[in-house]
Amino acid sequence: MLPEHVTSLPIKLRPFALEDAPRVQLLAGDFAVAETTALIPHPYPNGMAEEWIATHQTQRDRGIAFVYAITQAEDGLLVGAIEVRPVADEHENFGYWIGAPYWGRGFATAAARAMVALTFGYLDCDQMTASHLLRNPASGRVMEKCGLTPVQRVTRAHRGKQEPFCIRGITRDAWERWSASGDR
Ligand SMILES: CC(C)(COP(=O)(O)OP(=O)(O)OC[C@H]1O[C@@H](n2cnc3c(N)ncnc32)[C@H](O)[C@@H]1OP(=O)(O)O)[C@@H](O)C(=O)NCCC(=O)NCCS
């Protein structure tokens, strides 16, 4: 089980609450955020954020998925979301988004690094993988800064078009070496 509250400056992670739904809809409903993700619909339907948040506790209790709200440490403002699915053999078990006004402040990197460390530190999960569109180098850079190295390039359907993706991953052993190496 992972802790519910995690500080990794400049952000803090906490569980989502239903009251976050309007802000999730606002931030994730932005096409700039949704467009490079696999799962966020656009337009973002009313009620969807509430439905999504309502699934988190059960998934957490069953150990299937751990979803956190990413908040600014300085004032608690909700700026994004991050999820890890530590399920054996499940690929691409790691995803995140940050609201567009908050890009470029190191928030995704801090959240993703914390999640990788928590996953390998607390959970029975031996590898983490994630994919990003090649035309989304910011996400590739976030993954790189968490130690996820390129594993494979694939072309797959994305919002009705074939697009090239990079799949990245890190094993528990590689993460232990990488995090001890000082290369971060
Ligand atoms: C991808 C995303 C999560 C990055 O969030 P962020 O908080 O801005 O990321 P960070 O500030 O922690 O780091 C971004 C890194 O990418 C780099 N970067 C940004 N744009 C870049 C570009 N066009 N080319 C190369 N690197 C780029 C930044 O310089 C930074 O690296 P640095 O710290 O070494 O300078 C955010 O843009 C987002 O939510 N996008 C929409 C949803 C999404 O794509 N989610 C991921 C799906 S795989």
PDB file of C-alpha atoms and ligand atoms in Angstrom:
ATOM      1  CA  MET A   1       0.000   0.000   0.000  1.00  0.00           C
ATOM      2  CA  LEU A   2       1.221   3.494  -0.768  1.00  0.00           C
ATOM      3  CA  PRO A   3       1.006   6.472   1.573  1.00  0.00           C
ATOM      4  CA  GLU A   4      -1.955   8.768   0.898  1.00  0.00           C
ATOM      5  CA  HIS A   5       0.012  11.995   1.176  1.00  0.00           C
ATOM      6  CA  VAL A   6       3.439  12.513  -0.336  1.00  0.00           C
ATOM      7  CA  THR A   7       5.578  15.634  -0.511  1.00  0.00           C
ATOM      8  CA  SER A   8       8.077  15.914  -3.348  1.00  0.00           C
ATOM      9  CA  LEU A   9       8.819  19.613  -3.727  1.00  0.00           C
ATOM     10  CA  PRO A  10       7.591  21.620  -5.538  1.00  0.00           C
ATOM     11  CA  ILE A  11       4.480  19.420  -5.403  1.00  0.00           C
ATOM     12  CA  LYS A  12       2.423  17.423  -2.959  1.00  0.00           C
ATOM     13  CA  LEU A  13       0.400  14.341  -3.870  1.00  0.00           C
ATOM     14  CA  ARG A  14      -2.918  13.539  -2.225  1.00  0.00           C
ATOM     15  CA  PRO A  15      -6.033  11.494  -3.015  1.00  0.00           C
ATOM     16  CA  PHE A  16      -8.661  13.173  -5.188  1.00  0.00           C
ATOM     17  CA  ALA A  17     -11.887  14.297  -3.525  1.00  0.00           C
ATOM     18  CA  LEU A  18     -15.229  14.737  -5.291  1.00  0.00           C
ATOM     19  CA  GLU A  19     -14.891  18.498  -4.813  1.00  0.00           C
ATOM     20  CA  ASP A  20     -11.936  18.394  -7.242  1.00  0.00           C
ATOM     21  CA  ALA A  21     -14.198  17.352 -10.118  1.00  0.00           C
ATOM     22  CA  PRO A  22     -14.884  20.828 -11.599  1.00  0.00           C
ATOM     23  CA  ARG A  23     -11.182  21.630 -11.659  1.00  0.00           C
ATOM     24  CA  VAL A  24     -10.329  18.255 -13.203  1.00  0.00           C
ATOM     25  CA  GLN A  25     -12.890  18.954 -15.919  1.00  0.00           C
ATOM     26  CA  LEU A  26     -11.421  22.428 -16.457  1.00  0.00           C
ATOM     27  CA  LEU A  27      -7.783  21.348 -16.673  1.00  0.00           C
ATOM     28  CA  ALA A  28      -8.121  17.939 -18.333  1.00  0.00           C
ATOM     29  CA  GLY A  29     -10.875  19.315 -20.555  1.00  0.00           C
ATOM     30  CA  ASP A  30      -8.297  21.534 -22.233  1.00  0.00           C
ATOM     31  CA  PHE A  31      -7.520  20.072 -25.663  1.00  0.00           C
ATOM     32  CA  ALA A  32      -3.817  20.855 -25.141  1.00  0.00           C
ATOM     33  CA  VAL A  33      -3.818  18.407 -22.218  1.00  0.00           C
ATOM     34  CA  ALA A  34      -6.169  15.749 -23.567  1.00  0.00           C
ATOM     35  CA  GLU A  35      -4.734  15.517 -27.053  1.00  0.00           C
ATOM     36  CA  THR A  36      -1.458  13.765 -26.203  1.00  0.00           C
ATOM     37  CA  THR A  37      -3.054  11.324 -23.736  1.00  0.00           C
ATOM     38  CA  ALA A  38      -4.585   7.972 -24.561  1.00  0.00           C
ATOM     39  CA  LEU A  39      -7.602   8.165 -22.304  1.00  0.00           C
ATOM     40  CA  ILE A  40      -8.828  11.709 -21.688  1.00  0.00           C
ATOM     41  CA  PRO A  41     -11.829  12.382 -23.954  1.00  0.00           C
ATOM     42  CA  HIS A  42     -12.380  15.684 -25.696  1.00  0.00           C
ATOM     43  CA  PRO A  43     -14.744  17.367 -25.148  1.00  0.00           C
ATOM     44  CA  TYR A  44     -14.689  16.268 -21.509  1.00  0.00           C
ATOM     45  CA  PRO A  45     -18.246  15.248 -20.562  1.00  0.00           C
ATOM     46  CA  ASN A  46     -20.080  16.603 -17.534  1.00  0.00           C
ATOM     47  CA  GLY A  47     -20.083  14.081 -14.698  1.00  0.00           C
ATOM     48  CA  MET A  48     -17.059  12.180 -15.964  1.00  0.00           C
ATOM     49  CA  ALA A  49     -14.634  13.625 -13.426  1.00  0.00           C
ATOM     50  CA  GLU A  50     -16.977  12.676 -10.579  1.00  0.00           C
ATOM     51  CA  GLU A  51     -17.297   9.121 -11.958  1.00  0.00           C
ATOM     52  CA  TRP A  52     -13.534   8.839 -12.356  1.00  0.00           C
ATOM     53  CA  ILE A  53     -12.788  10.102  -8.836  1.00  0.00           C
ATOM     54  CA  ALA A  54     -15.399   7.738  -7.379  1.00  0.00           C
ATOM     55  CA  THR A  55     -13.438   4.722  -8.667  1.00  0.00           C
ATOM     56  CA  HIS A  56     -10.162   5.634  -6.979  1.00  0.00           C
ATOM     57  CA  GLN A  57     -10.709   4.327  -3.455  1.00  0.00           C
ATOM     58  CA  THR A  58     -11.850   0.871  -4.592  1.00  0.00           C
ATOM     59  CA  GLN A  59      -8.988   0.572  -7.037  1.00  0.00           C
ATOM     60  CA  ARG A  60      -6.580   1.634  -4.338  1.00  0.00           C
ATOM     61  CA  ASP A  61      -8.037  -0.848  -1.814  1.00  0.00           C
ATOM     62  CA  ARG A  62      -7.702  -3.638  -4.389  1.00  0.00           C
ATOM     63  CA  GLY A  63      -4.144  -2.583  -5.214  1.00  0.00           C
ATOM     64  CA  ILE A  64      -5.022  -2.192  -8.907  1.00  0.00           C
ATOM     65  CA  ALA A  65      -4.361   1.509  -9.344  1.00  0.00           C
ATOM     66  CA  PHE A  66      -3.026   4.373  -7.276  1.00  0.00           C
ATOM     67  CA  VAL A  67      -4.198   7.765  -8.496  1.00  0.00           C
ATOM     68  CA  TYR A  68      -3.004  10.988  -6.938  1.00  0.00           C
ATOM     69  CA  ALA A  69      -3.921  14.626  -7.307  1.00  0.00           C
ATOM     70  CA  ILE A  70      -0.803  16.679  -7.994  1.00  0.00           C
ATOM     71  CA  THR A  71      -0.966  19.917  -6.042  1.00  0.00           C
ATOM     72  CA  GLN A  72       1.346  22.887  -5.721  1.00  0.00           C
ATOM     73  CA  ALA A  73       3.127  22.465  -2.409  1.00  0.00           C
ATOM     74  CA  GLU A  74       3.065  26.189  -1.706  1.00  0.00           C
ATOM     75  CA  ASP A  75      -0.721  26.628  -1.735  1.00  0.00           C
ATOM     76  CA  GLY A  76      -2.337  23.238  -2.324  1.00  0.00           C
ATOM     77  CA  LEU A  77      -3.735  24.214  -5.745  1.00  0.00           C
ATOM     78  CA  LEU A  78      -4.673  21.177  -7.852  1.00  0.00           C
ATOM     79  CA  VAL A  79      -2.542  21.175 -11.014  1.00  0.00           C
ATOM     80  CA  GLY A  80      -2.652  17.638 -12.369  1.00  0.00           C
ATOM     81  CA  ALA A  81      -2.962  13.902 -11.866  1.00  0.00           C
ATOM     82  CA  ILE A  82      -0.725  10.856 -11.837  1.00  0.00           C
ATOM     83  CA  GLU A  83      -1.553   7.157 -11.802  1.00  0.00           C
ATOM     84  CA  VAL A  84       0.357   3.938 -11.467  1.00  0.00           C
ATOM     85  CA  ARG A  85      -1.125   0.496 -12.057  1.00  0.00           C
ATOM     86  CA  PRO A  86       1.212  -1.991 -10.365  1.00  0.00           C
ATOM     87  CA  VAL A  87      -0.386  -5.035 -11.945  1.00  0.00           C
ATOM     88  CA  ALA A  88       1.892  -7.916 -12.931  1.00  0.00           C
ATOM     89  CA  ASP A  89       2.417  -8.064 -16.686  1.00  0.00           C
ATOM     90  CA  GLU A  90       0.341  -4.940 -17.305  1.00  0.00           C
ATOM     91  CA  HIS A  91       2.239  -2.763 -19.712  1.00  0.00           C
ATOM     92  CA  GLU A  92       2.267   1.007 -19.799  1.00  0.00           C
ATOM     93  CA  ASN A  93       1.218   1.145 -16.192  1.00  0.00           C
ATOM     94  CA  PHE A  94       2.119   4.744 -15.549  1.00  0.00           C
ATOM     95  CA  GLY A  95       0.498   8.006 -16.711  1.00  0.00           C
ATOM     96  CA  TYR A  96       0.147  11.689 -15.784  1.00  0.00           C
ATOM     97  CA  TRP A  97      -1.036  15.092 -16.908  1.00  0.00           C
ATOM     98  CA  ILE A  98      -0.463  18.656 -15.759  1.00  0.00           C
ATOM     99  CA  GLY A  99      -2.815  21.560 -16.516  1.00  0.00           C
ATOM    100  CA  ALA A 100      -1.390  23.685 -19.331  1.00  0.00           C
ATOM    101  CA  PRO A 101      -0.961  26.897 -17.272  1.00  0.00           C
ATOM    102  CA  TYR A 102       1.418  24.969 -14.993  1.00  0.00           C
ATOM    103  CA  TRP A 103       3.700  23.353 -17.581  1.00  0.00           C
ATOM    104  CA  GLY A 104       7.442  23.828 -17.385  1.00  0.00           C
ATOM    105  CA  ARG A 105       7.687  24.154 -13.608  1.00  0.00           C
ATOM    106  CA  GLY A 106       9.012  20.682 -12.888  1.00  0.00           C
ATOM    107  CA  PHE A 107       5.673  19.442 -11.514  1.00  0.00           C
ATOM    108  CA  ALA A 108       5.378  16.318 -13.675  1.00  0.00           C
ATOM    109  CA  THR A 109       8.996  15.384 -13.047  1.00  0.00           C
ATOM    110  CA  ALA A 110       8.641  15.712  -9.272  1.00  0.00           C
ATOM    111  CA  ALA A 111       5.394  13.734  -9.245  1.00  0.00           C
ATOM    112  CA  ALA A 112       6.671  11.022 -11.572  1.00  0.00           C
ATOM    113  CA  ARG A 113       9.927  10.584  -9.689  1.00  0.00           C
ATOM    114  CA  ALA A 114       8.006  10.244  -6.435  1.00  0.00           C
ATOM    115  CA  MET A 115       5.665   7.660  -7.970  1.00  0.00           C
ATOM    116  CA  VAL A 116       8.502   5.559  -9.357  1.00  0.00           C
ATOM    117  CA  ALA A 117      10.270   5.606  -5.983  1.00  0.00           C
ATOM    118  CA  LEU A 118       7.039   4.766  -4.129  1.00  0.00           C
ATOM    119  CA  THR A 119       6.123   1.976  -6.515  1.00  0.00           C
ATOM    120  CA  PHE A 120       9.466   0.237  -6.218  1.00  0.00           C
ATOM    121  CA  GLY A 121       9.744   1.107  -2.521  1.00  0.00           C
ATOM    122  CA  TYR A 122       6.322  -0.078  -1.374  1.00  0.00           C
ATOM    123  CA  LEU A 123       4.699  -2.301  -3.994  1.00  0.00           C
ATOM    124  CA  ASP A 124       5.279  -5.735  -5.425  1.00  0.00           C
ATOM    125  CA  CYS A 125       5.969  -4.355  -8.875  1.00  0.00           C
ATOM    126  CA  ASP A 126       9.193  -5.118 -10.709  1.00  0.00           C
ATOM    127  CA  GLN A 127       8.895  -2.880 -13.724  1.00  0.00           C
ATOM    128  CA  MET A 128       7.258   0.296 -14.829  1.00  0.00           C
ATOM    129  CA  THR A 129       6.567   1.172 -18.433  1.00  0.00           C
ATOM    130  CA  ALA A 130       4.932   4.116 -20.136  1.00  0.00           C
ATOM    131  CA  SER A 131       4.612   5.426 -23.657  1.00  0.00           C
ATOM    132  CA  HIS A 132       4.581   8.870 -25.186  1.00  0.00           C
ATOM    133  CA  LEU A 133       3.948  10.209 -28.646  1.00  0.00           C
ATOM    134  CA  LEU A 134       7.232  11.011 -30.357  1.00  0.00           C
ATOM    135  CA  ARG A 135       5.824  14.483 -30.900  1.00  0.00           C
ATOM    136  CA  ASN A 136       5.450  14.857 -27.108  1.00  0.00           C
ATOM    137  CA  PRO A 137       9.119  15.215 -26.125  1.00  0.00           C
ATOM    138  CA  ALA A 138       8.238  16.938 -22.832  1.00  0.00           C
ATOM    139  CA  SER A 139       6.690  13.680 -21.620  1.00  0.00           C
ATOM    140  CA  GLY A 140       9.676  11.720 -22.894  1.00  0.00           C
ATOM    141  CA  ARG A 141      11.926  14.045 -20.939  1.00  0.00           C
ATOM    142  CA  VAL A 142       9.870  13.557 -17.765  1.00  0.00           C
ATOM    143  CA  MET A 143      10.217   9.784 -18.161  1.00  0.00           C
ATOM    144  CA  GLU A 144      13.925  10.097 -18.897  1.00  0.00           C
ATOM    145  CA  LYS A 145      14.361  12.103 -15.686  1.00  0.00           C
ATOM    146  CA  CYS A 146      12.744   9.213 -13.792  1.00  0.00           C
ATOM    147  CA  GLY A 147      15.186   6.718 -15.300  1.00  0.00           C
ATOM    148  CA  LEU A 148      12.791   5.224 -17.877  1.00  0.00           C
ATOM    149  CA  THR A 149      14.817   4.372 -20.963  1.00  0.00           C
ATOM    150  CA  PRO A 150      13.479   3.718 -24.480  1.00  0.00           C
ATOM    151  CA  VAL A 151      12.447   0.091 -25.011  1.00  0.00           C
ATOM    152  CA  GLN A 152      10.643   0.154 -28.346  1.00  0.00           C
ATOM    153  CA  ARG A 153       9.159   2.409 -30.985  1.00  0.00           C
ATOM    154  CA  VAL A 154       5.700   1.500 -32.217  1.00  0.00           C
ATOM    155  CA  THR A 155       3.122   3.006 -34.505  1.00  0.00           C
ATOM    156  CA  ARG A 156      -0.415   2.811 -33.230  1.00  0.00           C
ATOM    157  CA  ALA A 157      -3.804   4.444 -33.557  1.00  0.00           C
ATOM    158  CA  HIS A 158      -4.142   7.686 -31.649  1.00  0.00           C
ATOM    159  CA  ARG A 159      -7.338   9.716 -31.929  1.00  0.00           C
ATOM    160  CA  GLY A 160      -8.111   8.316 -35.352  1.00  0.00           C
ATOM    161  CA  LYS A 161      -4.613   8.551 -36.856  1.00  0.00           C
ATOM    162  CA  GLN A 162      -1.583   6.250 -36.912  1.00  0.00           C
ATOM    163  CA  GLU A 163       1.158   7.880 -34.842  1.00  0.00           C
ATOM    164  CA  PRO A 164       4.666   6.896 -33.701  1.00  0.00           C
ATOM    165  CA  PHE A 165       5.151   6.290 -29.986  1.00  0.00           C
ATOM    166  CA  CYS A 166       8.170   5.586 -27.817  1.00  0.00           C
ATOM    167  CA  ILE A 167       7.674   2.968 -25.108  1.00  0.00           C
ATOM    168  CA  ARG A 168       9.989   3.473 -22.142  1.00  0.00           C
ATOM    169  CA  GLY A 169      10.577   1.373 -19.082  1.00  0.00           C
ATOM    170  CA  ILE A 170      12.627   0.718 -16.006  1.00  0.00           C
ATOM    171  CA  THR A 171      13.026  -2.406 -13.916  1.00  0.00           C
ATOM    172  CA  ARG A 172      13.350  -2.418 -10.160  1.00  0.00           C
ATOM    173  CA  ASP A 173      17.036  -3.430 -10.433  1.00  0.00           C
ATOM    174  CA  ALA A 174      17.788  -0.691 -12.946  1.00  0.00           C
ATOM    175  CA  TRP A 175      15.984   1.875 -10.797  1.00  0.00           C
ATOM    176  CA  GLU A 176      18.001   0.871  -7.722  1.00  0.00           C
ATOM    177  CA  ARG A 177      21.239   1.290  -9.708  1.00  0.00           C
ATOM    178  CA  TRP A 178      20.076   4.523 -11.332  1.00  0.00           C
ATOM    179  CA  SER A 179      18.825   6.150  -8.145  1.00  0.00           C
ATOM    180  CA  ALA A 180      22.074   5.287  -6.323  1.00  0.00           C
ATOM    181  CA  SER A 181      24.277   6.464  -9.190  1.00  0.00           C
ATOM    182  CA  GLY A 182      23.848  10.209  -8.783  1.00  0.00           C
ATOM    183  CA  ASP A 183      23.040  10.543 -12.515  1.00  0.00           C
ATOM    184  CA  ARG A 184      19.611  11.972 -11.751  1.00  0.00           C
TER     185      ARG A 184
HETATM  186  C1  LIG B   1       4.027  16.181 -20.572  1.00  0.00           C
HETATM  187  C2  LIG B   1       3.674  16.992 -19.335  1.00  0.00           C
HETATM  188  C3  LIG B   1       3.106  16.049 -18.273  1.00  0.00           C
HETATM  189  C4  LIG B   1       4.920  17.670 -18.786  1.00  0.00           C
HETATM  190  O1  LIG B   1       4.585  18.320 -17.578  1.00  0.00           O
HETATM  191  P1  LIG B   1       5.514  19.477 -16.968  1.00  0.00           P
HETATM  192  O2  LIG B   1       5.098  19.676 -15.549  1.00  0.00           O
HETATM  193  O3  LIG B   1       5.523  20.647 -17.866  1.00  0.00           O
HETATM  194  O4  LIG B   1       6.952  18.758 -17.021  1.00  0.00           O
HETATM  195  P2  LIG B   1       8.286  19.215 -16.272  1.00  0.00           P
HETATM  196  O5  LIG B   1       8.272  20.702 -16.121  1.00  0.00           O
HETATM  197  O6  LIG B   1       8.468  18.397 -15.047  1.00  0.00           O
HETATM  198  O7  LIG B   1       9.411  18.739 -17.293  1.00  0.00           O
HETATM  199  C5  LIG B   1       9.269  18.959 -18.676  1.00  0.00           C
HETATM  200  C6  LIG B   1      10.613  18.688 -19.330  1.00  0.00           C
HETATM  201  O8  LIG B   1      10.399  18.597 -20.724  1.00  0.00           O
HETATM  202  C7  LIG B   1      11.207  19.552 -21.373  1.00  0.00           C
HETATM  203  N1  LIG B   1      10.511  19.969 -22.550  1.00  0.00           N
HETATM  204  C8  LIG B   1       9.403  20.721 -22.649  1.00  0.00           C
HETATM  205  N2  LIG B   1       9.071  20.888 -23.934  1.00  0.00           N
HETATM  206  C9  LIG B   1       9.990  20.214 -24.650  1.00  0.00           C
HETATM  207  C10 LIG B   1      10.215  20.024 -26.045  1.00  0.00           C
HETATM  208  N3  LIG B   1       9.382  20.532 -26.950  1.00  0.00           N
HETATM  209  N4  LIG B   1      11.267  19.277 -26.420  1.00  0.00           N
HETATM  210  C11 LIG B   1      12.104  18.743 -25.525  1.00  0.00           C
HETATM  211  N5  LIG B   1      11.945  18.884 -24.172  1.00  0.00           N
HETATM  212  C12 LIG B   1      10.912  19.622 -23.780  1.00  0.00           C
HETATM  213  C13 LIG B   1      11.389  20.652 -20.357  1.00  0.00           C
HETATM  214  O9  LIG B   1      12.504  21.469 -20.682  1.00  0.00           O
HETATM  215  C14 LIG B   1      11.587  19.817 -19.098  1.00  0.00           C
HETATM  216  O10 LIG B   1      12.873  19.235 -19.063  1.00  0.00           O
HETATM  217  P3  LIG B   1      14.103  19.904 -18.226  1.00  0.00           P
HETATM  218  O11 LIG B   1      13.624  19.978 -16.795  1.00  0.00           O
HETATM  219  O12 LIG B   1      15.232  18.979 -18.425  1.00  0.00           O
HETATM  220  O13 LIG B   1      14.320  21.277 -18.800  1.00  0.00           O
HETATM  221  C15 LIG B   1       2.623  18.095 -19.664  1.00  0.00           C
HETATM  222  O14 LIG B   1       3.083  18.824 -20.770  1.00  0.00           O
HETATM  223  C16 LIG B   1       1.243  17.527 -19.975  1.00  0.00           C
HETATM  224  O15 LIG B   1       0.481  17.251 -19.069  1.00  0.00           O
HETATM  225  N6  LIG B   1       0.941  17.355 -21.269  1.00  0.00           N
HETATM  226  C17 LIG B   1      -0.393  16.894 -21.675  1.00  0.00           C
HETATM  227  C18 LIG B   1      -0.700  15.489 -21.149  1.00  0.00           C
HETATM  228  C19 LIG B   1       0.410  14.501 -21.494  1.00  0.00           C
HETATM  229  O16 LIG B   1       1.005  14.569 -22.563  1.00  0.00           O
HETATM  230  N7  LIG B   1       0.642  13.570 -20.557  1.00  0.00           N
HETATM  231  C20 LIG B   1       1.630  12.552 -20.770  1.00  0.00           C
HETATM  232  C21 LIG B   1       1.118  11.516 -21.691  1.00  0.00           C
HETATM  233  S1  LIG B   1       2.402  10.367 -22.116  1.00  0.00           S
END
